[in-house]
Coordinates of N, CA and C in Angstrom, one line a residue:
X1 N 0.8 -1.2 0.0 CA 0.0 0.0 0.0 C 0.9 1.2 0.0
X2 N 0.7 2.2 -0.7 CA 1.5 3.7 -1.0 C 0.5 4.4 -0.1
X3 N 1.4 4.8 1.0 CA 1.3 5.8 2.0 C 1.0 6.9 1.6
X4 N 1.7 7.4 0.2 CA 1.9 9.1 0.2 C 0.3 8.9 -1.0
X5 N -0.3 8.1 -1.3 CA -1.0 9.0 -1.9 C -2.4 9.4 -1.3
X6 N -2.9 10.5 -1.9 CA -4.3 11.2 -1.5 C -5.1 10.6 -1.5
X7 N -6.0 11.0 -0.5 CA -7.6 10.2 -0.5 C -8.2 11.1 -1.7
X8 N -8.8 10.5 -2.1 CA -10.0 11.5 -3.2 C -10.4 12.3 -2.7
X9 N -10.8 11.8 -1.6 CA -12.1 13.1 -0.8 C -10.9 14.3 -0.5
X10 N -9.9 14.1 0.1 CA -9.4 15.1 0.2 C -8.6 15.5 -0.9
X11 N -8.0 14.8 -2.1 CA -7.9 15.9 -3.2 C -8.5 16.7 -3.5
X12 N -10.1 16.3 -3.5 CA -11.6 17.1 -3.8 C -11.5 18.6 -3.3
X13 N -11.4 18.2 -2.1 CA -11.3 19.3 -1.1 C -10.3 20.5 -0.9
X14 N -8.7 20.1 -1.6 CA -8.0 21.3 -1.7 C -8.4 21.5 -3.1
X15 N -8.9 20.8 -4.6 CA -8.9 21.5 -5.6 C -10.1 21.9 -5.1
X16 N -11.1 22.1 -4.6 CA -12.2 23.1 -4.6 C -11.7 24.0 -3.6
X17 N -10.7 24.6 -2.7 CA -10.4 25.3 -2.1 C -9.8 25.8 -3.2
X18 N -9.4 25.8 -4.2 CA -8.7 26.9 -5.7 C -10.0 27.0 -6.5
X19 N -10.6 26.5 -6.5 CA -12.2 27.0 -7.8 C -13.1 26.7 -7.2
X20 N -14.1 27.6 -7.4 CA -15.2 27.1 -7.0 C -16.2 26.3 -8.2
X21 N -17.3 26.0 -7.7 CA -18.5 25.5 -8.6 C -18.7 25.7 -9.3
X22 N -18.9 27.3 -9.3 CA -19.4 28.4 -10.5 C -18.6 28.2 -11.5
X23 N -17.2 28.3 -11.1 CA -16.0 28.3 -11.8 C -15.6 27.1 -12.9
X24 N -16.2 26.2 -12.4 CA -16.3 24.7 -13.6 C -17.0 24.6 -14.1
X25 N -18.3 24.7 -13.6 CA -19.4 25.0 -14.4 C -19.1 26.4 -15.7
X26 N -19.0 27.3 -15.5 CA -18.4 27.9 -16.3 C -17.3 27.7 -17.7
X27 N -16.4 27.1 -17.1 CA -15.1 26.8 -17.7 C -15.8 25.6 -19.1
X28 N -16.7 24.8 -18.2 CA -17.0 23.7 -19.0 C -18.6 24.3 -19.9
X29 N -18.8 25.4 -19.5 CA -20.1 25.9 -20.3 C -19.3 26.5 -21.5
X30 N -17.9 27.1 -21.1 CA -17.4 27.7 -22.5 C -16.5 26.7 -23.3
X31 N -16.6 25.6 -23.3 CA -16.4 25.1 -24.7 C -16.4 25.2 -25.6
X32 N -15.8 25.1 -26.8 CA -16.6 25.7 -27.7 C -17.2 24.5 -28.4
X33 N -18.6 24.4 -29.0 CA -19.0 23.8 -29.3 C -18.8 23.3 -30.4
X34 N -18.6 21.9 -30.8 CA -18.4 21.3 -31.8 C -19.0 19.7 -32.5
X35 N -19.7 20.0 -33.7 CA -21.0 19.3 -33.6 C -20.4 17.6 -33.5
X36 N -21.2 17.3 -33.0 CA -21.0 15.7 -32.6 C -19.6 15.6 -31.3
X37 N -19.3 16.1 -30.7 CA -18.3 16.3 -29.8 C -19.2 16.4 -28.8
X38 N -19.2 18.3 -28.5 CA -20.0 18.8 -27.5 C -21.3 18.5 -27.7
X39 N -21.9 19.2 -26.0 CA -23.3 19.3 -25.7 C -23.7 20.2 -26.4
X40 N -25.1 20.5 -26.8 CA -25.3 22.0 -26.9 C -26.1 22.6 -25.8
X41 N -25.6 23.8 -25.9 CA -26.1 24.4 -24.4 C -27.4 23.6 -23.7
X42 N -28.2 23.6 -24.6 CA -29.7 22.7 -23.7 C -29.3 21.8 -23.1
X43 N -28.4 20.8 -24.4 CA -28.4 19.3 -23.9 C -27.6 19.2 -22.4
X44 N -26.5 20.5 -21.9 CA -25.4 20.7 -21.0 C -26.4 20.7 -19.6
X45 N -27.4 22.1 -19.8 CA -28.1 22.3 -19.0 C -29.1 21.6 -18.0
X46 N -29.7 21.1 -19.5 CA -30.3 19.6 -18.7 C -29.6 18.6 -17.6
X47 N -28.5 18.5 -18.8 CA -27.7 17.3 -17.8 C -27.2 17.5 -16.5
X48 N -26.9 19.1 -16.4 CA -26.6 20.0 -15.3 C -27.5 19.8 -13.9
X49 N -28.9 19.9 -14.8 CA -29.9 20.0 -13.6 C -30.0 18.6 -13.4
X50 N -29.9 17.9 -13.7 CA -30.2 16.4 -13.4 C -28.6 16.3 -12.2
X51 N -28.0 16.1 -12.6 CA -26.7 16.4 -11.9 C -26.7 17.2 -10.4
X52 N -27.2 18.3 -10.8 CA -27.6 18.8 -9.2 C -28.7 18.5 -7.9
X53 N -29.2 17.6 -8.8 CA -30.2 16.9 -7.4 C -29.9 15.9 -7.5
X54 N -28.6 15.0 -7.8 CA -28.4 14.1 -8.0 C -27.8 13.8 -6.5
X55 N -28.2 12.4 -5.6 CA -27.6 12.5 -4.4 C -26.0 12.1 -4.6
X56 N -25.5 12.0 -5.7 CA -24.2 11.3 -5.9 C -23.6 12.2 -6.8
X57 N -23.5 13.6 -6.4 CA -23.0 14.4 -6.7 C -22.5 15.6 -5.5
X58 N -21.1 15.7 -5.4 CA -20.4 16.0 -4.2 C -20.3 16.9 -4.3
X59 N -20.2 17.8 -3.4 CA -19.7 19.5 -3.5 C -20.3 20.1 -4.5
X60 N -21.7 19.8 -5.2 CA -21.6 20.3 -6.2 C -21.0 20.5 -7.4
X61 N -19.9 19.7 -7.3 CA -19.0 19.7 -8.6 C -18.8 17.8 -8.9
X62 N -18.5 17.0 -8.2 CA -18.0 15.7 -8.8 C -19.4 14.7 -8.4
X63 N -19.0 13.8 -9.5 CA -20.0 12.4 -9.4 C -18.6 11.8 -8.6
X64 N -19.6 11.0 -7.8 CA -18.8 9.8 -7.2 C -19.0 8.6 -8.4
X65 N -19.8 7.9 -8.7 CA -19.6 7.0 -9.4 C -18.8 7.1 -10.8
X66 N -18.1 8.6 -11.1 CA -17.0 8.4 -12.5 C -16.0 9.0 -11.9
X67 N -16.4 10.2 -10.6 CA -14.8 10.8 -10.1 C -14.7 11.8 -10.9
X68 N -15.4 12.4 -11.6 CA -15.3 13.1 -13.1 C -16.3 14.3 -12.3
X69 N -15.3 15.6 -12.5 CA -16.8 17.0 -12.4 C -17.5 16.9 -13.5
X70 N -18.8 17.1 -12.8 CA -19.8 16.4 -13.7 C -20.2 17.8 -14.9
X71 N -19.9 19.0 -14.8 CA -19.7 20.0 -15.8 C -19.0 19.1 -17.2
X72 N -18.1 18.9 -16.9 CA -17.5 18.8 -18.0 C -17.4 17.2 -18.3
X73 N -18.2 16.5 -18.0 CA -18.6 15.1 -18.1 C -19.7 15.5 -19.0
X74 N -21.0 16.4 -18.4 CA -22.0 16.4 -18.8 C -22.1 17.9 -20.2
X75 N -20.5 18.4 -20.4 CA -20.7 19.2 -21.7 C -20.0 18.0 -23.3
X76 N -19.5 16.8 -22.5 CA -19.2 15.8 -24.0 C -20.5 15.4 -24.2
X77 N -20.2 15.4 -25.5 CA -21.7 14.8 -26.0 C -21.5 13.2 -25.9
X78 N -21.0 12.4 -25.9 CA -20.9 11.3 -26.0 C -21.0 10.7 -24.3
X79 N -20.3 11.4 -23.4 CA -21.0 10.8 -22.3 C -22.5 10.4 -21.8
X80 N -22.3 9.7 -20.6 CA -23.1 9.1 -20.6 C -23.3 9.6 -18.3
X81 N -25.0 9.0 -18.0 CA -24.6 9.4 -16.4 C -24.2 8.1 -16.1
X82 N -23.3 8.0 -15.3 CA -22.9 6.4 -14.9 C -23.4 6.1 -13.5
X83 N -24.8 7.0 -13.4 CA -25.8 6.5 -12.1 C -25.8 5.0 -12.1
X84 N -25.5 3.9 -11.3 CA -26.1 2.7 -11.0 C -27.9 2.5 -11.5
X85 N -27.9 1.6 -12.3 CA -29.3 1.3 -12.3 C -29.8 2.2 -13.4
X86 N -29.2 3.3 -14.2 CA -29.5 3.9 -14.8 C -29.3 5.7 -15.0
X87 N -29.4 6.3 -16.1 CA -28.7 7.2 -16.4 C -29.9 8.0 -15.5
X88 N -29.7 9.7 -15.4 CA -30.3 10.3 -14.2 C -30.5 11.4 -15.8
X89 N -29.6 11.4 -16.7 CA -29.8 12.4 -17.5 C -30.9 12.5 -18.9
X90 N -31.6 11.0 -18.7 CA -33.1 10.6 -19.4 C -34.1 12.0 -18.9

């Protein structure tokens, strides 16, 4: 077992002590969009709101089940929600 490395939760915790929420969300709203790649803004938003009442969604920025801020999970178009049991972003 490697002593020196980070728990997730607390990597979580010092990179959101440098950005906040807003700040990913943002970052990952300005993509530029590109067809078949990105989301388009609706499809982002939706997925956004699905994401925010999602109980497996931490600090308002990461899914626990991909480890992935879910901003910029949920601005690929090709992702997917990797909710157990089924996607949250139907």
């Amino acid at each position: 077992m490697d002593l020196n490395k980070i728990c997730p939760q607390c990597e979580i915790k010092n990179s959101l002590s440098e950005i906040t929420p807003e700040q990913i969300i943002q970052n990952a709203r300005n993509l530029p969009f590109k067809e078949g790649i990105t989301s388009s803004d609706e499809i982002f938003e939706r997925r956004m709101t699905a994401c925010r009442h999602c109980p497996a969604c931490i600090s308002q920025t990461t899914c626990i089940h991909s480890g992935a801020w879910c901003a910029f999970r949920a601005r690929i178009l090709q992702n997917t929600c990797p909710f157990p049991g089924g996607s949250r972003w139907n």
